[in-house]
Short mmCIF file of C-alpha atoms and ligand atoms in Angstrom, two decimals:
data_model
loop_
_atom_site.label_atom_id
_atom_site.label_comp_id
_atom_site.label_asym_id
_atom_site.label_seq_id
_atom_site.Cartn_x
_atom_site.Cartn_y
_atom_site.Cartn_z
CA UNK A 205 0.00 0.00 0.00
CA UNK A 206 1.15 3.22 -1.07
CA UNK A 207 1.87 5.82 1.87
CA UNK A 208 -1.08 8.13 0.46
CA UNK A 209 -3.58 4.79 0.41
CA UNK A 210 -2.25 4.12 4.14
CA UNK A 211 -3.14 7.75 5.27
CA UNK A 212 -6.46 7.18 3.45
CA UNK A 213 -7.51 4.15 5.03
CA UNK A 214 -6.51 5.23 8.28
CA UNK A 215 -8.77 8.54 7.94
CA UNK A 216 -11.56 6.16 6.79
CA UNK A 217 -11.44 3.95 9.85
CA UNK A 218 -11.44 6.99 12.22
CA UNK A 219 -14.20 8.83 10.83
CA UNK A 220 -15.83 5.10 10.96
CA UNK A 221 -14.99 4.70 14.42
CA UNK A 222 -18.20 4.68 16.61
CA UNK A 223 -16.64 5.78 19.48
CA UNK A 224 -13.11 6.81 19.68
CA UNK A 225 -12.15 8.64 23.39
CA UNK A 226 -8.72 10.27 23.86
CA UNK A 227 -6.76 11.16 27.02
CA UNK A 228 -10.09 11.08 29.09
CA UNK A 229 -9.86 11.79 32.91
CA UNK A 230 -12.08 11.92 35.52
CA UNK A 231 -11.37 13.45 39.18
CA UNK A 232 -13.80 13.72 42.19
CA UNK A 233 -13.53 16.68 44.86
CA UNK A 234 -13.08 14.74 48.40
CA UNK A 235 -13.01 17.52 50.89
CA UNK A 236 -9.50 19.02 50.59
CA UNK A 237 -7.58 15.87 48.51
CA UNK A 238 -9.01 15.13 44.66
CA UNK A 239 -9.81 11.77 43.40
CA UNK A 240 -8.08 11.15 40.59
CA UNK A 241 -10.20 7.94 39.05
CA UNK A 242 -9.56 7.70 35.82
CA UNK A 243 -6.13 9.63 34.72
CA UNK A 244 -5.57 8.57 30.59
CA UNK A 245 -8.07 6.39 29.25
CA UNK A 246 -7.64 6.30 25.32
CA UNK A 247 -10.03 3.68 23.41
CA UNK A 248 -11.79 3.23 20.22
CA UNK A 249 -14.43 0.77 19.16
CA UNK A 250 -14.98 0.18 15.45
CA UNK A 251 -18.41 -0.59 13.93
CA UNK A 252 -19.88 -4.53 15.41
CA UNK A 253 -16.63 -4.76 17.81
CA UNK A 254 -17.30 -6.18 21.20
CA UNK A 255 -14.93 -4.99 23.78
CA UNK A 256 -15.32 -6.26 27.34
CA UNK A 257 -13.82 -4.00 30.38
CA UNK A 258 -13.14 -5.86 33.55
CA UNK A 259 -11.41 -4.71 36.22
CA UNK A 260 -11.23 -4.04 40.51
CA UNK A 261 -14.56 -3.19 41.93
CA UNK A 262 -14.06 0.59 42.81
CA UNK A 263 -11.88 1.42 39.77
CA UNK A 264 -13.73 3.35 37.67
CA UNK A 265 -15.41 1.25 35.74
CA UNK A 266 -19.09 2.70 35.44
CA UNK A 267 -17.71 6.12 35.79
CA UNK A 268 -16.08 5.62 32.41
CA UNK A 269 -19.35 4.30 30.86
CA UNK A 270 -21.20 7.53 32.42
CA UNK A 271 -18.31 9.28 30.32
CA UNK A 272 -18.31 7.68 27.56
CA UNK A 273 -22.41 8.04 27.06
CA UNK A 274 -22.24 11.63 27.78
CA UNK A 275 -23.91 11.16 31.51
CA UNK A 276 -21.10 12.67 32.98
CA UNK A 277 -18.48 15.36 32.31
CA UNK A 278 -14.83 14.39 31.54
CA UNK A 279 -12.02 16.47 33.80
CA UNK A 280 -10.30 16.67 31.10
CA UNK A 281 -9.86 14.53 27.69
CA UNK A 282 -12.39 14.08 24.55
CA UNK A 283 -15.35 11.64 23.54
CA UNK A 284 -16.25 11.49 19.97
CA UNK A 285 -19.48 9.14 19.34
CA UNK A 286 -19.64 8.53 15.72
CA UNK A 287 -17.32 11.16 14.60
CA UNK A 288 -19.38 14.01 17.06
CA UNK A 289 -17.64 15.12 20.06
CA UNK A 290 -20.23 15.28 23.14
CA UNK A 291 -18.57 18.36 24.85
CA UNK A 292 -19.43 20.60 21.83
CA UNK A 293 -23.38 19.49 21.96
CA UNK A 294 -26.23 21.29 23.76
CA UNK A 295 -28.07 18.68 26.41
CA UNK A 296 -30.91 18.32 23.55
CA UNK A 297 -28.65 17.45 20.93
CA UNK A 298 -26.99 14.62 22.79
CA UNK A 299 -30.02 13.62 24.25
CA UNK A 300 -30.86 12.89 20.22
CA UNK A 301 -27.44 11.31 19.87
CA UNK A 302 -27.75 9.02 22.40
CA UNK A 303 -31.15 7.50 21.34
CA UNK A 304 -30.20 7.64 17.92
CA UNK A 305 -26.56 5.85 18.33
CA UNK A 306 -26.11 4.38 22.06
CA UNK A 307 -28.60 1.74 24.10
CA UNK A 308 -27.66 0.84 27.52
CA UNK A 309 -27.80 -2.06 29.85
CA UNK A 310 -27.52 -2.13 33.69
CA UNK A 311 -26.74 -4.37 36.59
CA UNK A 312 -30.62 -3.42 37.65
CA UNK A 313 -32.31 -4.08 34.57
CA UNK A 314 -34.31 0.18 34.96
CA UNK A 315 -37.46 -1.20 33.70
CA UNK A 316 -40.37 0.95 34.40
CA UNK A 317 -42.71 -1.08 37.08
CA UNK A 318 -46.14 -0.01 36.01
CA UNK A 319 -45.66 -0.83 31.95
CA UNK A 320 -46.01 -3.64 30.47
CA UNK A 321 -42.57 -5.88 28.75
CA UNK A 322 -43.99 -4.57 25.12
CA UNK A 323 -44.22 -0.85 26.40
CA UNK A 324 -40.90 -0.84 28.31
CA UNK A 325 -39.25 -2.09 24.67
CA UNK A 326 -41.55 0.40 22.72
CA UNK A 327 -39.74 3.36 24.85
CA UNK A 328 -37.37 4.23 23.18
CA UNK A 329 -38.86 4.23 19.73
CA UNK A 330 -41.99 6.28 20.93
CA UNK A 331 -39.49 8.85 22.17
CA UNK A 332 -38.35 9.02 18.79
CA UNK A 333 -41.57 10.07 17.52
CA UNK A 334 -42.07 10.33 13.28
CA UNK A 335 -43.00 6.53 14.01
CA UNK A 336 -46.33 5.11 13.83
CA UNK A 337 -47.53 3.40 16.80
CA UNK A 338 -48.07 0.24 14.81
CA UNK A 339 -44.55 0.23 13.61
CA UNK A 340 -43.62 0.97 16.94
CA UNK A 341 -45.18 -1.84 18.18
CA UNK A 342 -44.43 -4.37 15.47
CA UNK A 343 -40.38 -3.74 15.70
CA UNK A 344 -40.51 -4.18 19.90
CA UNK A 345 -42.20 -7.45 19.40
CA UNK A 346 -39.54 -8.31 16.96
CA UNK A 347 -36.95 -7.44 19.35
CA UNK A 348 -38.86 -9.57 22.24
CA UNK A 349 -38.80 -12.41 19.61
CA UNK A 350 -35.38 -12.34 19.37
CA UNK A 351 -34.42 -12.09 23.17
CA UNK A 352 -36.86 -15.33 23.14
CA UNK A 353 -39.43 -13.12 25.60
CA UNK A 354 -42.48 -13.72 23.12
CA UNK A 355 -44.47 -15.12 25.53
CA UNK A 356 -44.37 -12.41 27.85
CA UNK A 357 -45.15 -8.83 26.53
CA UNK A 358 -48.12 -8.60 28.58
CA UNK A 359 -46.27 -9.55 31.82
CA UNK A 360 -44.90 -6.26 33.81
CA UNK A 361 -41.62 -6.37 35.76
CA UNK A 362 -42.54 -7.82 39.00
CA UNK A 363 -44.20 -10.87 37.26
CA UNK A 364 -40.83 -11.57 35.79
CA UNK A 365 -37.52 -13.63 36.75
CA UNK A 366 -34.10 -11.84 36.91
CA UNK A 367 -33.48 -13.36 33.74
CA UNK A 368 -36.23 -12.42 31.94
CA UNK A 369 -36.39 -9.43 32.94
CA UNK A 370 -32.62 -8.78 31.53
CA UNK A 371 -34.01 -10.24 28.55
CA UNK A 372 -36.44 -7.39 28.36
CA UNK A 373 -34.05 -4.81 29.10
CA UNK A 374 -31.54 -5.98 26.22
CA UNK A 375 -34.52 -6.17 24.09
CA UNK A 376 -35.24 -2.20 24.99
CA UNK A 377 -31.38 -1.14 24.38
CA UNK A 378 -31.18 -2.79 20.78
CA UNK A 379 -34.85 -1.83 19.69
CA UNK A 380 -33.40 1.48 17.88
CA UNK A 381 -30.67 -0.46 16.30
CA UNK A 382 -28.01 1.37 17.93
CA UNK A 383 -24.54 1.02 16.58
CA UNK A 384 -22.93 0.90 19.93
CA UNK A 385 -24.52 -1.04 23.38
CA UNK A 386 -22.94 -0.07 26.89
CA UNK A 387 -23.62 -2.66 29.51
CA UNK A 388 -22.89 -2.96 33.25
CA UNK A 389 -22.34 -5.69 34.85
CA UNK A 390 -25.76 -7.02 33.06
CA UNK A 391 -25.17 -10.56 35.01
CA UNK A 392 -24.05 -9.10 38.40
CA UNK A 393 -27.34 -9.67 39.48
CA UNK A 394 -28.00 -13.16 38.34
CA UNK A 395 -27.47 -16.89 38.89
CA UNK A 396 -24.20 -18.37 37.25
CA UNK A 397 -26.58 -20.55 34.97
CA UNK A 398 -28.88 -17.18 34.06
CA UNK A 399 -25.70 -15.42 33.50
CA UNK A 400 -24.30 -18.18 30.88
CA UNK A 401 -27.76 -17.94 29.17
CA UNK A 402 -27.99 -14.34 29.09
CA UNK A 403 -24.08 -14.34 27.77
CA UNK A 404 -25.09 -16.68 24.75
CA UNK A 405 -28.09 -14.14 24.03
CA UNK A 406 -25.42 -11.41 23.83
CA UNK A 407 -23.14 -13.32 21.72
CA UNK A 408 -25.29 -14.27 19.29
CA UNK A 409 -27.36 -11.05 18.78
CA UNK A 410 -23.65 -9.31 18.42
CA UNK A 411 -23.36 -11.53 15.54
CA UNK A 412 -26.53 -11.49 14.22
CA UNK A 413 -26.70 -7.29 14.72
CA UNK A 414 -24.11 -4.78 13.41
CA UNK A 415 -23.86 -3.80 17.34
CA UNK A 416 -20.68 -2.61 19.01
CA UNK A 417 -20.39 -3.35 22.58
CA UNK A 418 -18.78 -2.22 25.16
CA UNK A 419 -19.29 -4.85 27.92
CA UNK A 420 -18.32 -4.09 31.99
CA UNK A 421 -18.11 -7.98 33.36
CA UNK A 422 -16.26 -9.79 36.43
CA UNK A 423 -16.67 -12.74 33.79
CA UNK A 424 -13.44 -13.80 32.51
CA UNK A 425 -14.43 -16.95 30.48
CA UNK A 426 -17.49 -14.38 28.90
CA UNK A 427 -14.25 -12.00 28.64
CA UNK A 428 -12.54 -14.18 26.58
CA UNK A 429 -15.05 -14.53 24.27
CA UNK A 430 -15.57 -10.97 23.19
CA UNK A 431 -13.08 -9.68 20.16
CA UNK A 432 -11.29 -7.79 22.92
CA UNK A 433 -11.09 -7.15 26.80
CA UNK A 434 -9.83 -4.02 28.33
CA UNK A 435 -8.27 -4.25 31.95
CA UNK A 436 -9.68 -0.76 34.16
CA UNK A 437 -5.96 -0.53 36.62
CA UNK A 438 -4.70 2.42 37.81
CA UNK A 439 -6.86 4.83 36.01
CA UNK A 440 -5.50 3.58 32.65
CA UNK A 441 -7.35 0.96 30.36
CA UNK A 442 -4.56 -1.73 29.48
CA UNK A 443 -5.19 -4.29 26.62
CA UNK A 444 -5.45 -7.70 28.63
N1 ADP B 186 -20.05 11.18 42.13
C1 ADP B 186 -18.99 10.72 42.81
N2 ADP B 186 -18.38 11.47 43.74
C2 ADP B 186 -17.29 11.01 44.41
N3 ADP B 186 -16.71 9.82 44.18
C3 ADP B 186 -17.28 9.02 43.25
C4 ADP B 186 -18.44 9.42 42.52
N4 ADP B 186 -18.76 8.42 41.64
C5 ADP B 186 -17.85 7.45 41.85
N5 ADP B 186 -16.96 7.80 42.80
C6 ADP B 186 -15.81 6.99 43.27
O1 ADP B 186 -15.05 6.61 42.15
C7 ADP B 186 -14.55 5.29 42.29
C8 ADP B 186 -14.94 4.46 41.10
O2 ADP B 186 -16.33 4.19 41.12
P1 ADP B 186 -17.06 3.32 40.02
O3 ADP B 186 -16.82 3.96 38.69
O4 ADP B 186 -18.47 3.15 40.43
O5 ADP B 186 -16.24 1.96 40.12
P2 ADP B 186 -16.57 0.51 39.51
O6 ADP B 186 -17.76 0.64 38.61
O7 ADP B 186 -15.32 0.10 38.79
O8 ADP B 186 -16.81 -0.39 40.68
C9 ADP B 186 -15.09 4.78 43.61
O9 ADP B 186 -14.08 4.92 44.57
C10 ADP B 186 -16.24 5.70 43.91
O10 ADP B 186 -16.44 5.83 45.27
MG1 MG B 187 -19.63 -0.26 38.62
#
């Protein structure tokens, strides 16, 4: 490859980067002494990669997600998500950004109590609007299909098992088709034999979706199957 091409190609992949974050750091004010948490964290994810970040349990982990979704404020450093950097957006605009690009998974699967499965996935689509409510309902079943939670859109939260009700909130992260899924610890919560079943579900919609991931898990052996894992030490991500 000519120099030129190899300039080229490298320009290509960074504008095609869907999340690229550069010298990031993140300290707390703790009375008179700062908490320096995360001091050069430099990582970019490329369209379907699945990255998995594991690390000590106070290290920073979800304080990087917050960062890297835009739900917190960097000390210093940059976050571009798909080629737009969040510090130069208005609140609205990255509001837009997020729903459009980013879905998001948590140890507590956030599910609102008093809706049913098929509204909680219809969320984020209806806050979308410019959708019809059929649509809108026709793509969350889809999604509930494919999380294998057919048979319980009706069913609200508390009539569901951990694991199903995971299954619900994966379903409502990937019903906008995001290019780029954050999850934390999204077994934490669960049985060892949930937690394989709900790591199968991940790997195969990854492969079945163009989805990025981005993956926060005390799992090692689920680690080791992602295309990457990130070690959190000392305020630095390390390739492990
Ligand atoms: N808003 C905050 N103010 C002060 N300290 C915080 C705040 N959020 C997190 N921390 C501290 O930052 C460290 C990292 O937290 P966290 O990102 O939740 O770690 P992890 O997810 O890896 O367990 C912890 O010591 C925590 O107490
Ligand atoms: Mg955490």
């Amino acid at each position: 490859m000519t120099e030129q091409a190899m300039t080229e190609s490298a320009m290509k992949e960074q504008r095609n980067d869907v999340l690229k974050c550069t010298a990031l750091a993140k300290s707390f004010d703790e009375g008179p002494q700062e908490l320096k948490i995360l001091k050069d964290v430099n990582l970019h994810v490329s369209p379907s990669e699945r990255i998995a970040i594991v690390g000590a349990s106070g290290s920073g982990k979800t304080t990087l997600l917050q960062l890297l979704a835009g739900l917190d404020q960097p000390s210093s450093g940059e976050v571009l998500v798909c080629g737009h950097a969040l510090a130069h957006m208005k609140d609205r605009e990255q509001n837009r950004l997020r729903n459009q690009h980013l879905g998001f998974v948590y140890q507590f699967h956030h599910l609102l109590p008093e809706f049913t499965a098929l509204e909680n996935v219809s969320m984020p689509l209806l806050l979308r609007k410019g959708m019809s409510l059929k649509a809108v309902r026709q793509q969350s079943k889809q999604m509930l299909e494919l999380v294998g939670m057919s048979h319980r859109v009706k069913h609200k939260p508390a009539e569901l098992s951990g694991g199903e009700r995971q299954r619900v909130a994966i379903a409502r992260a990937l019903v906008t088709q995001p290019d780029l899924v954050f999850m934390d610890e999204p077994t934490g919560n669960l049985d060892p034999n949930t937690a394989s079943r709900i790591h199968e579900l991940m790997t195969d919609l990854s492969r079945e979706l163009t989805t990025s991931f981005i993956v926060v898990t005390h799992d090692m052996a689920f680690a080791e199957q992602m295309d990457k894992t990130c070690l959190l030490e000392d305020g630095s991500l390390v390739l492990s």
